[in-house]
mmCIF file of C-alpha atoms in Angstrom:
data_model
loop_
_atom_site.group_PDB
_atom_site.id
_atom_site.type_symbol
_atom_site.label_atom_id
_atom_site.label_comp_id
_atom_site.label_asym_id
_atom_site.label_seq_id
_atom_site.Cartn_x
_atom_site.Cartn_y
_atom_site.Cartn_z
ATOM 1 C CA MET A 1 99.365 -60.968 -120.487
ATOM 2 C CA SER A 2 101.387 -60.749 -117.268
ATOM 3 C CA ALA A 3 103.247 -63.709 -115.777
ATOM 4 C CA GLU A 4 100.935 -63.623 -112.755
ATOM 5 C CA TYR A 5 97.836 -64.161 -114.873
ATOM 6 C CA ILE A 6 99.483 -67.011 -116.787
ATOM 7 C CA LEU A 7 100.326 -68.627 -113.438
ATOM 8 C CA PHE A 8 96.784 -67.963 -112.271
ATOM 9 C CA GLY A 9 95.397 -69.702 -115.352
ATOM 10 C CA VAL A 10 97.597 -72.784 -114.902
ATOM 11 C CA ILE A 11 96.906 -73.157 -111.179
ATOM 12 C CA THR A 12 93.185 -72.466 -111.475
ATOM 13 C CA GLY A 13 92.838 -74.874 -114.400
ATOM 14 C CA PHE A 14 94.480 -77.716 -112.508
ATOM 15 C CA ALA A 15 92.558 -76.904 -109.323
ATOM 16 C CA MET A 16 89.348 -77.048 -111.370
ATOM 17 C CA ILE A 17 90.221 -80.488 -112.762
ATOM 18 C CA THR A 18 90.879 -81.955 -109.322
ATOM 19 C CA PHE A 19 87.796 -80.183 -107.956
ATOM 20 C CA CYS A 20 85.792 -82.154 -110.526
ATOM 21 C CA VAL A 21 87.519 -85.395 -109.499
ATOM 22 C CA SER A 22 86.750 -84.828 -105.816
ATOM 23 C CA PHE A 23 83.140 -83.925 -106.629
ATOM 24 C CA TYR A 24 82.831 -87.076 -108.766
ATOM 25 C CA ASN A 25 84.142 -89.112 -105.819
ATOM 26 C CA PHE A 26 81.748 -87.332 -103.483
ATOM 27 C CA LEU A 27 78.863 -88.504 -105.670
ATOM 28 C CA THR A 28 80.035 -91.971 -106.722
ATOM 29 C CA ALA A 29 82.769 -93.401 -104.453
ATOM 30 C CA PRO A 30 81.818 -96.942 -103.382
ATOM 31 C CA ILE A 31 80.983 -96.994 -99.666
ATOM 32 C CA PRO A 32 79.750 -100.028 -97.667
ATOM 33 C CA GLY A 33 76.431 -99.322 -96.021
ATOM 34 C CA LYS A 34 75.695 -96.503 -98.467
ATOM 35 C CA ASN A 35 75.801 -97.457 -102.130
ATOM 36 C CA LEU A 36 77.073 -101.047 -101.984
ATOM 37 C CA LYS A 37 74.810 -104.074 -101.722
ATOM 38 C CA ASN A 38 73.839 -105.231 -98.253
ATOM 39 C CA ALA A 39 74.820 -108.647 -96.941
ATOM 40 C CA ILE A 40 73.420 -111.616 -98.874
ATOM 41 C CA PRO A 41 70.556 -113.343 -97.038
ATOM 42 C CA GLY A 42 70.372 -117.118 -96.910
ATOM 43 C CA LYS A 43 71.895 -120.108 -95.171
ATOM 44 C CA GLU A 44 74.316 -121.428 -97.801
ATOM 45 C CA LEU A 45 77.065 -118.871 -97.426
ATOM 46 C CA PRO A 46 80.740 -119.468 -98.239
ATOM 47 C CA PHE A 47 83.395 -120.178 -95.663
ATOM 48 C CA ILE A 48 85.654 -117.151 -95.144
ATOM 49 C CA SER A 49 89.119 -117.076 -93.623
ATOM 50 C CA ILE A 50 89.822 -113.808 -91.809
ATOM 51 C CA LEU A 51 93.593 -113.440 -91.715
ATOM 52 C CA ILE A 52 95.351 -110.987 -89.413
ATOM 53 C CA PRO A 53 99.122 -110.427 -89.501
ATOM 54 C CA ALA A 54 100.195 -109.031 -86.132
ATOM 55 C CA ARG A 55 103.531 -107.709 -84.931
ATOM 56 C CA ASN A 56 103.581 -105.861 -81.609
ATOM 57 C CA GLU A 57 99.837 -105.194 -81.733
ATOM 58 C CA ALA A 58 98.932 -105.728 -78.070
ATOM 59 C CA GLU A 59 97.185 -102.359 -78.006
ATOM 60 C CA ASN A 60 94.861 -103.182 -80.912
ATOM 61 C CA ILE A 61 94.531 -106.931 -81.436
ATOM 62 C CA ALA A 62 91.719 -107.709 -78.971
ATOM 63 C CA ALA A 63 89.387 -105.057 -80.394
ATOM 64 C CA CYS A 64 90.115 -106.204 -83.942
ATOM 65 C CA VAL A 65 89.564 -109.911 -83.224
ATOM 66 C CA ASN A 66 86.378 -109.278 -81.249
ATOM 67 C CA SER A 67 84.922 -107.155 -84.033
ATOM 68 C CA CYS A 68 85.639 -109.979 -86.484
ATOM 69 C CA LEU A 69 84.022 -112.567 -84.224
ATOM 70 C CA GLN A 70 80.863 -110.451 -83.930
ATOM 71 C CA GLN A 71 80.164 -110.602 -87.669
ATOM 72 C CA GLU A 72 76.673 -111.511 -88.797
ATOM 73 C CA HIS A 73 78.374 -113.789 -91.324
ATOM 74 C CA THR A 74 79.349 -116.505 -88.844
ATOM 75 C CA ASP A 75 80.818 -119.148 -91.157
ATOM 76 C CA ILE A 76 84.370 -117.982 -90.603
ATOM 77 C CA GLU A 77 87.717 -118.978 -89.232
ATOM 78 C CA LEU A 78 89.978 -116.319 -87.774
ATOM 79 C CA ILE A 79 93.724 -116.848 -87.964
ATOM 80 C CA VAL A 80 96.181 -114.466 -86.333
ATOM 81 C CA LEU A 81 99.851 -114.790 -87.195
ATOM 82 C CA ASP A 82 102.132 -113.558 -84.440
ATOM 83 C CA ASP A 83 105.078 -112.139 -86.369
ATOM 84 C CA HIS A 84 107.728 -112.368 -83.644
ATOM 85 C CA SER A 85 106.018 -109.818 -81.396
ATOM 86 C CA GLU A 86 107.920 -108.466 -78.428
ATOM 87 C CA ASP A 87 104.790 -107.509 -76.479
ATOM 88 C CA ASP A 88 101.685 -109.388 -75.269
ATOM 89 C CA THR A 89 100.112 -109.908 -78.699
ATOM 90 C CA SER A 90 100.519 -113.681 -78.542
ATOM 91 C CA SER A 91 99.096 -114.134 -75.030
ATOM 92 C CA ILE A 92 96.096 -111.930 -75.814
ATOM 93 C CA VAL A 93 95.206 -113.982 -78.891
ATOM 94 C CA THR A 94 95.749 -117.236 -76.978
ATOM 95 C CA GLU A 95 93.242 -116.101 -74.363
ATOM 96 C CA LEU A 96 90.727 -115.123 -77.045
ATOM 97 C CA ALA A 97 91.139 -118.537 -78.682
ATOM 98 C CA THR A 98 90.118 -120.275 -75.446
ATOM 99 C CA LYS A 99 86.795 -118.413 -75.614
ATOM 100 C CA ASP A 100 85.996 -119.010 -79.291
ATOM 101 C CA SER A 101 87.050 -122.090 -81.254
ATOM 102 C CA ARG A 102 87.073 -120.117 -84.519
ATOM 103 C CA VAL A 103 90.223 -118.284 -83.401
ATOM 104 C CA LYS A 104 93.608 -119.801 -84.180
ATOM 105 C CA LEU A 105 97.071 -118.462 -83.397
ATOM 106 C CA VAL A 106 99.954 -119.220 -85.772
ATOM 107 C CA ARG A 107 103.564 -118.532 -84.832
ATOM 108 C CA GLY A 108 105.410 -116.839 -87.661
ATOM 109 C CA ALA A 109 108.430 -118.579 -89.166
ATOM 110 C CA ALA A 110 111.759 -116.802 -89.611
ATOM 111 C CA LEU A 111 111.796 -114.184 -92.362
ATOM 112 C CA PRO A 112 113.384 -115.657 -95.509
ATOM 113 C CA GLU A 113 115.767 -113.658 -97.683
ATOM 114 C CA GLY A 114 114.010 -111.584 -100.315
ATOM 115 C CA TRP A 115 110.760 -111.210 -98.365
ATOM 116 C CA LEU A 116 109.329 -108.254 -96.457
ATOM 117 C CA GLY A 117 107.792 -108.998 -93.079
ATOM 118 C CA LYS A 118 104.120 -108.327 -93.723
ATOM 119 C CA ASN A 119 104.166 -110.088 -97.094
ATOM 120 C CA TRP A 120 105.742 -113.166 -95.526
ATOM 121 C CA ALA A 121 103.190 -113.097 -92.706
ATOM 122 C CA CYS A 122 100.263 -112.862 -95.155
ATOM 123 C CA HIS A 123 101.713 -115.681 -97.268
ATOM 124 C CA GLN A 124 101.931 -117.938 -94.207
ATOM 125 C CA LEU A 125 98.358 -117.037 -93.297
ATOM 126 C CA SER A 126 97.144 -117.989 -96.772
ATOM 127 C CA LEU A 127 98.778 -121.406 -96.421
ATOM 128 C CA ALA A 128 97.003 -121.995 -93.112
ATOM 129 C CA ALA A 129 93.599 -120.800 -94.381
ATOM 130 C CA LYS A 130 90.823 -123.178 -95.400
ATOM 131 C CA GLY A 131 88.267 -120.676 -96.672
ATOM 132 C CA ASP A 132 86.889 -120.174 -100.171
ATOM 133 C CA TYR A 133 87.550 -116.463 -99.598
ATOM 134 C CA LEU A 134 90.576 -114.874 -97.954
ATOM 135 C CA LEU A 135 90.050 -111.646 -96.031
ATOM 136 C CA PHE A 136 93.278 -109.944 -94.982
ATOM 137 C CA VAL A 137 92.676 -107.444 -92.167
ATOM 138 C CA ASP A 138 95.250 -105.360 -90.312
ATOM 139 C CA ALA A 139 95.307 -105.657 -86.546
ATOM 140 C CA ASP A 140 94.276 -102.015 -86.015
ATOM 141 C CA VAL A 141 91.027 -102.352 -88.009
ATOM 142 C CA ILE A 142 87.556 -102.457 -86.437
ATOM 143 C CA LEU A 143 84.664 -104.006 -88.380
ATOM 144 C CA ARG A 144 80.980 -103.292 -87.952
ATOM 145 C CA SER A 145 78.946 -106.486 -87.596
ATOM 146 C CA ASP A 146 77.829 -106.442 -91.251
ATOM 147 C CA ALA A 147 81.222 -105.575 -92.790
ATOM 148 C CA VAL A 148 82.146 -109.070 -93.980
ATOM 149 C CA GLY A 149 78.651 -109.676 -95.324
ATOM 150 C CA ILE A 150 78.633 -106.437 -97.327
ATOM 151 C CA ALA A 151 82.111 -107.126 -98.735
ATOM 152 C CA LEU A 152 81.104 -110.640 -99.758
ATOM 153 C CA ALA A 153 77.868 -109.377 -101.325
ATOM 154 C CA SER A 154 79.855 -106.870 -103.378
ATOM 155 C CA VAL A 155 82.225 -109.589 -104.595
ATOM 156 C CA LYS A 156 79.354 -111.852 -105.631
ATOM 157 C CA GLU A 157 77.067 -109.187 -107.094
ATOM 158 C CA LEU A 158 79.810 -107.515 -109.156
ATOM 159 C CA ASN A 159 81.801 -110.657 -109.985
ATOM 160 C CA LEU A 160 84.911 -109.313 -108.282
ATOM 161 C CA SER A 161 88.131 -111.179 -107.642
ATOM 162 C CA MET A 162 89.355 -108.539 -105.191
ATOM 163 C CA PHE A 163 87.570 -106.063 -102.949
ATOM 164 C CA SER A 164 89.656 -103.584 -100.954
ATOM 165 C CA VAL A 165 88.666 -100.821 -98.548
ATOM 166 C CA PHE A 166 90.290 -97.652 -97.277
ATOM 167 C CA PRO A 167 88.949 -97.686 -93.712
ATOM 168 C CA THR A 168 87.658 -94.530 -92.090
ATOM 169 C CA GLN A 169 90.531 -93.369 -89.914
ATOM 170 C CA ILE A 170 90.002 -92.759 -86.199
ATOM 171 C CA LEU A 171 91.887 -89.537 -85.470
ATOM 172 C CA ASN A 172 92.115 -88.863 -81.743
ATOM 173 C CA ASN A 173 95.041 -86.444 -81.587
ATOM 174 C CA ILE A 174 96.254 -83.418 -83.503
ATOM 175 C CA GLY A 175 99.373 -85.174 -84.825
ATOM 176 C CA SER A 176 97.537 -87.923 -86.684
ATOM 177 C CA ALA A 177 94.799 -85.457 -87.714
ATOM 178 C CA LEU A 178 97.404 -83.325 -89.493
ATOM 179 C CA VAL A 179 99.016 -86.183 -91.430
ATOM 180 C CA ILE A 180 96.551 -89.005 -92.121
ATOM 181 C CA PRO A 181 93.942 -86.919 -94.027
ATOM 182 C CA VAL A 182 96.664 -86.059 -96.570
ATOM 183 C CA MET A 183 96.587 -89.736 -97.639
ATOM 184 C CA ASN A 184 92.858 -89.495 -98.304
ATOM 185 C CA TRP A 185 93.407 -86.222 -100.133
ATOM 186 C CA LEU A 186 96.031 -87.783 -102.429
ATOM 187 C CA LEU A 187 93.614 -90.600 -103.205
ATOM 188 C CA LEU A 188 90.337 -88.745 -103.678
ATOM 189 C CA ASN A 189 91.653 -85.501 -105.156
ATOM 190 C CA PHE A 190 93.344 -87.235 -108.082
ATOM 191 C CA LEU A 191 91.790 -90.678 -108.588
ATOM 192 C CA PRO A 192 88.142 -91.207 -109.593
ATOM 193 C CA LEU A 193 87.640 -94.194 -107.299
ATOM 194 C CA ARG A 194 84.672 -95.694 -109.167
ATOM 195 C CA GLN A 195 86.916 -96.030 -112.223
ATOM 196 C CA VAL A 196 89.124 -98.543 -110.392
ATOM 197 C CA TYR A 197 86.202 -100.922 -110.894
ATOM 198 C CA GLN A 198 84.964 -99.694 -114.258
ATOM 199 C CA SER A 199 88.326 -99.396 -116.037
ATOM 200 C CA LYS A 200 90.296 -102.439 -117.198
ATOM 201 C CA SER A 201 93.593 -100.551 -117.128
ATOM 202 C CA PRO A 202 96.190 -101.967 -114.675
ATOM 203 C CA SER A 203 97.509 -98.434 -114.208
ATOM 204 C CA LEU A 204 94.190 -97.283 -112.730
ATOM 205 C CA VAL A 205 94.304 -99.077 -109.392
ATOM 206 C CA ALA A 206 94.055 -98.348 -105.706
ATOM 207 C CA ALA A 207 94.090 -100.808 -102.841
ATOM 208 C CA ASN A 208 94.664 -100.848 -99.110
ATOM 209 C CA GLY A 209 96.211 -103.798 -97.294
ATOM 210 C CA GLN A 210 94.215 -102.938 -94.189
ATOM 211 C CA PHE A 211 91.220 -104.692 -95.761
ATOM 212 C CA ILE A 212 91.516 -106.961 -98.806
ATOM 213 C CA LEU A 213 89.003 -109.677 -99.655
ATOM 214 C CA MET A 214 90.005 -112.059 -102.462
ATOM 215 C CA THR A 215 88.626 -115.282 -103.819
ATOM 216 C CA ARG A 216 91.024 -118.110 -103.109
ATOM 217 C CA LYS A 217 91.018 -118.921 -106.825
ATOM 218 C CA SER A 218 92.191 -115.430 -107.781
ATOM 219 C CA TYR A 219 94.728 -115.278 -104.962
ATOM 220 C CA GLU A 220 96.335 -118.518 -106.083
ATOM 221 C CA GLU A 221 96.169 -117.730 -109.819
ATOM 222 C CA THR A 222 97.921 -114.387 -109.373
ATOM 223 C CA GLY A 223 100.507 -115.805 -106.998
ATOM 224 C CA GLY A 224 99.240 -113.862 -103.999
ATOM 225 C CA HIS A 225 101.782 -112.374 -101.622
ATOM 226 C CA SER A 226 104.475 -114.666 -102.988
ATOM 227 C CA SER A 227 104.364 -112.635 -106.220
ATOM 228 C CA VAL A 228 104.908 -109.366 -104.336
ATOM 229 C CA ARG A 229 107.234 -110.685 -101.647
ATOM 230 C CA SER A 230 109.726 -107.806 -101.852
ATOM 231 C CA ARG A 231 107.314 -104.933 -102.533
ATOM 232 C CA VAL A 232 106.735 -102.295 -99.837
ATOM 233 C CA VAL A 233 103.339 -101.293 -101.256
ATOM 234 C CA GLU A 234 102.173 -104.868 -101.708
ATOM 235 C CA ASP A 235 98.478 -104.003 -101.774
ATOM 236 C CA MET A 236 98.822 -101.926 -104.944
ATOM 237 C CA GLU A 237 100.900 -104.658 -106.570
ATOM 238 C CA LEU A 238 98.247 -107.277 -105.776
ATOM 239 C CA ALA A 239 95.650 -105.016 -107.375
ATOM 240 C CA ARG A 240 97.765 -104.637 -110.519
ATOM 241 C CA LEU A 241 98.192 -108.411 -110.740
ATOM 242 C CA VAL A 242 94.435 -108.883 -110.555
ATOM 243 C CA LYS A 243 93.791 -106.361 -113.320
ATOM 244 C CA ARG A 244 96.580 -107.654 -115.537
ATOM 245 C CA SER A 245 95.004 -111.105 -115.362
ATOM 246 C CA GLY A 246 91.762 -109.647 -116.739
ATOM 247 C CA GLN A 247 89.838 -109.962 -113.475
ATOM 248 C CA LYS A 248 87.683 -107.339 -111.793
ATOM 249 C CA MET A 249 88.395 -105.477 -108.585
ATOM 250 C CA MET A 250 86.825 -102.672 -106.601
ATOM 251 C CA THR A 251 88.183 -100.294 -103.999
ATOM 252 C CA ALA A 252 85.815 -98.600 -101.574
ATOM 253 C CA LEU A 253 85.847 -96.210 -98.630
ATOM 254 C CA GLY A 254 85.093 -97.480 -95.144
ATOM 255 C CA GLY A 255 82.160 -95.227 -94.201
ATOM 256 C CA ASP A 256 80.673 -96.247 -90.853
ATOM 257 C CA VAL A 257 81.346 -99.936 -91.537
ATOM 258 C CA ILE A 258 85.140 -100.346 -91.549
ATOM 259 C CA LYS A 259 87.330 -98.153 -89.364
ATOM 260 C CA CYS A 260 90.957 -98.060 -88.327
ATOM 261 C CA LYS A 261 93.180 -96.439 -85.748
ATOM 262 C CA MET A 262 96.287 -96.386 -87.906
ATOM 263 C CA TYR A 263 98.768 -94.163 -86.075
ATOM 264 C CA SER A 264 98.717 -92.728 -82.571
ATOM 265 C CA ASN A 265 100.782 -89.545 -82.944
ATOM 266 C CA LEU A 266 102.576 -87.208 -85.340
ATOM 267 C CA THR A 267 105.847 -89.167 -85.387
ATOM 268 C CA SER A 268 104.294 -92.544 -86.176
ATOM 269 C CA SER A 269 102.006 -90.930 -88.775
ATOM 270 C CA ILE A 270 104.945 -89.403 -90.645
ATOM 271 C CA LYS A 271 106.889 -92.684 -90.440
ATOM 272 C CA GLY A 272 103.944 -94.584 -91.880
ATOM 273 C CA PHE A 273 103.418 -92.003 -94.628
ATOM 274 C CA THR A 274 107.151 -92.129 -95.405
ATOM 275 C CA LYS A 275 107.036 -95.900 -95.881
ATOM 276 C CA ASN A 276 104.353 -95.803 -98.572
ATOM 277 C CA PHE A 277 104.391 -92.364 -100.230
ATOM 278 C CA TYR A 278 107.103 -92.595 -102.892
ATOM 279 C CA PRO A 279 106.918 -96.384 -103.494
ATOM 280 C CA GLY A 280 103.146 -96.175 -103.956
ATOM 281 C CA PHE A 281 103.384 -94.082 -107.132
ATOM 282 C CA GLU A 282 105.792 -96.397 -108.985
ATOM 283 C CA ILE A 283 107.411 -93.503 -110.863
ATOM 284 C CA SER A 284 110.971 -92.280 -111.247
ATOM 285 C CA ALA A 285 112.565 -90.087 -108.599
ATOM 286 C CA ILE A 286 112.692 -87.099 -110.969
ATOM 287 C CA THR A 287 109.015 -87.458 -111.862
ATOM 288 C CA PHE A 288 108.117 -87.764 -108.179
ATOM 289 C CA VAL A 289 110.028 -84.598 -107.293
ATOM 290 C CA MET A 290 108.405 -82.705 -110.159
ATOM 291 C CA MET A 291 104.956 -83.964 -109.164
ATOM 292 C CA THR A 292 105.190 -83.046 -105.475
ATOM 293 C CA THR A 293 106.720 -79.658 -106.322
ATOM 294 C CA PHE A 294 103.867 -78.999 -108.725
ATOM 295 C CA PHE A 295 101.420 -79.886 -105.942
ATOM 296 C CA ILE A 296 103.014 -77.184 -103.791
ATOM 297 C CA PHE A 297 102.611 -74.607 -106.549
ATOM 298 C CA VAL A 298 98.965 -75.479 -107.130
ATOM 299 C CA TYR A 299 97.717 -76.237 -103.623
ATOM 300 C CA LEU A 300 99.877 -74.008 -101.396
ATOM 301 C CA LEU A 301 101.130 -70.991 -103.373
ATOM 302 C CA PRO A 302 97.683 -69.352 -103.805
ATOM 303 C CA PHE A 303 97.345 -69.056 -100.019
ATOM 304 C CA PHE A 304 100.361 -66.708 -100.042
ATOM 305 C CA LEU A 305 99.630 -64.888 -103.291
ATOM 306 C CA VAL A 306 96.121 -63.910 -102.157
ATOM 307 C CA ILE A 307 97.775 -61.433 -99.779
ATOM 308 C CA PHE A 308 98.799 -59.393 -102.832
ATOM 309 C CA ASN A 309 95.929 -60.048 -105.231
ATOM 310 C CA PRO A 310 92.351 -61.148 -104.386
ATOM 311 C CA ILE A 311 91.963 -63.039 -107.678
ATOM 312 C CA TRP A 312 93.665 -65.968 -105.923
ATOM 313 C CA LEU A 313 90.551 -66.411 -103.811
ATOM 314 C CA PHE A 314 88.985 -68.380 -106.664
ATOM 315 C CA PRO A 315 91.490 -71.295 -106.793
ATOM 316 C CA ILE A 316 91.587 -71.237 -102.972
ATOM 317 C CA LEU A 317 87.816 -71.675 -102.955
ATOM 318 C CA LEU A 318 88.098 -74.650 -105.347
ATOM 319 C CA ILE A 319 90.773 -76.227 -103.147
ATOM 320 C CA ILE A 320 88.807 -75.734 -99.924
ATOM 321 C CA ILE A 321 85.538 -77.067 -101.362
ATOM 322 C CA SER A 322 87.426 -80.115 -102.622
ATOM 323 C CA ARG A 323 88.800 -80.628 -99.112
ATOM 324 C CA ILE A 324 85.271 -80.432 -97.733
ATOM 325 C CA PHE A 325 84.042 -83.100 -100.175
ATOM 326 C CA ILE A 326 86.958 -85.362 -99.251
ATOM 327 C CA GLY A 327 86.599 -84.610 -95.535
ATOM 328 C CA ILE A 328 82.946 -85.631 -95.582
ATOM 329 C CA LEU A 329 83.780 -88.869 -97.410
ATOM 330 C CA GLY A 330 86.546 -89.648 -94.924
ATOM 331 C CA LYS A 331 84.529 -88.466 -91.923
ATOM 332 C CA ALA A 332 87.364 -86.128 -90.966
ATOM 333 C CA LYS A 333 87.106 -82.954 -88.925
ATOM 334 C CA LEU A 334 86.179 -80.282 -91.445
ATOM 335 C CA SER A 335 87.800 -77.525 -89.402
ATOM 336 C CA ILE A 336 91.165 -79.238 -89.833
ATOM 337 C CA GLU A 337 90.467 -79.999 -93.498
ATOM 338 C CA ILE A 338 89.861 -76.302 -94.117
ATOM 339 C CA PHE A 339 92.201 -74.391 -91.842
ATOM 340 C CA ALA A 340 95.141 -76.802 -91.657
ATOM 341 C CA HIS A 341 95.379 -77.325 -95.423
ATOM 342 C CA PRO A 342 98.531 -75.168 -95.925
ATOM 343 C CA ILE A 343 100.294 -76.927 -93.037
ATOM 344 C CA GLN A 344 99.295 -80.311 -94.440
ATOM 345 C CA MET A 345 100.749 -79.423 -97.839
ATOM 346 C CA ILE A 346 104.077 -78.579 -96.184
ATOM 347 C CA ILE A 347 103.951 -81.888 -94.275
ATOM 348 C CA MET A 348 103.170 -83.716 -97.524
ATOM 349 C CA TYR A 349 106.150 -82.141 -99.304
ATOM 350 C CA PHE A 350 108.515 -82.837 -96.412
ATOM 351 C CA THR A 351 107.316 -86.423 -96.134
ATOM 352 C CA GLY A 352 107.620 -86.912 -99.881
ATOM 353 C CA TRP A 353 111.297 -85.970 -99.817
ATOM 354 C CA ARG A 354 111.791 -88.122 -96.736
ATOM 355 C CA SER A 355 110.111 -91.085 -98.433
ATOM 356 C CA LEU A 356 112.238 -90.661 -101.555
ATOM 357 C CA TYR A 357 115.471 -90.410 -99.574
ATOM 358 C CA PHE A 358 114.815 -93.375 -97.287
ATOM 359 C CA THR A 359 113.534 -95.541 -100.143
ATOM 360 C CA LYS A 360 116.577 -94.841 -102.311
ATOM 361 C CA THR A 361 119.022 -95.379 -99.442
ATOM 362 C CA GLY A 362 117.209 -98.513 -98.277
ATOM 363 C CA ILE A 363 116.902 -97.482 -94.644
ATOM 364 C CA ILE A 364 113.137 -97.363 -94.142
ATOM 365 C CA GLU A 365 112.333 -99.008 -90.825
ATOM 366 C CA TRP A 366 108.926 -100.311 -89.778
ATOM 367 C CA LYS A 367 108.004 -102.145 -86.586
ATOM 368 C CA GLY A 368 111.639 -102.729 -85.721
ATOM 369 C CA ARG A 369 112.638 -104.042 -89.158
ATOM 370 C CA THR A 370 114.529 -102.378 -91.991
ATOM 371 C CA LEU A 371 112.474 -102.705 -95.166
#
C-alpha cells in the first residue's frame, strides 16, 4: 500500500470521527428556545442578580443593560461594575440607573496582586449581589426577553448548579467572520456538547464567561472567581470546579435567544482568540503544537492534495458537511463556512502559535492590561 493511501486512511478516518461529532451536536446540542424548557410560569420566582463586568464598554453597555431590563423575569437586580474604564461606560450606566431603580453601578477597586482583571471584577460583583442566583453576563451580550427565564427553567428542571451559553455571534464584517467561527468549529467539531451535562467527568467541560448562571450556593461552595483568580480561561476552570464537586452543569448554544457582538474587526478577533486558545486546552506546549499541526494535516492538506488525486474529495466532503452542520448551529454565513475553510485553518494555526508564544512569555494584553 502506498504512503498516499495510508495518509488518506488516517485523514479520512479522523475526519469521519469528527463528522459524527458535529452531526451529533447538530441533532442534540442544547439550545434555548429550541430543545430547552421554556420559562417557568408562576408568581413565586427567585430573585436573580445580573452581574456585568465592564471595562471600556461604552459602545456596548447600553444595549446589554436594556436587554437585561426587558426580561420577562422581572424579579432581578442589575449590577454593573465599572472596571476603571477610560471611556463613557460609567456615565452611560449612571444615566440608565436614573431610569430604572433595578440598575446599580459599582466602582471597581484597585486590582490586587495575583488577580486578573475580569476575575476580580466578577468577584466584587458577587459580593455586591443579593440574588439567590448569580448571572454573569459580558457587556457585549444581548438577551432576548425570555433568556433569563429559559436559563432559570433549565437550572431548575435539570437540577443544575451551573448553566453556561455560547452566544450566537453577530458577525458584521469579514475580519470577524473569518476568525470567530473557528472558535465554534473547535467546540462543535470535537466536543459532543450534550455530554458536558450527561458525563460526570471534570475533563469533559465547556463553558463561556459571556453567560454563566450559577446558584449562589454552588458559587460559594466552589469558591467562585476567588478560586480561579489568576486563570485566563476562568469560565472553564469554574466549570471544572463544579464537576469536581459532584454537581451538574450544562453548556448550551445561544440560538436566537442569546447573542453577542464579540469583536469588531480582524485584529481584535485574533487578539481575543490568542488570549484564550492555548490556555483553554490545559495541555503541555508540545501536545498543543502536535495537536494543531495534526489539525492542519487533517483539515487543510486534503484541499491541496485533491489537485493531484480526486480521492481526496471524500474527506473534503466530510469536512465541508461538518462545517455546514456547525454553521447552521452557530447561525453563521454558510458561504464563509464552506469557501473560507482553508483560510480559517491557516488563521487557526497562526493564532495557535501566537497564543502559545504570548502565554509562555507572559505578554498577553487585553483591554489595556497585561494578563
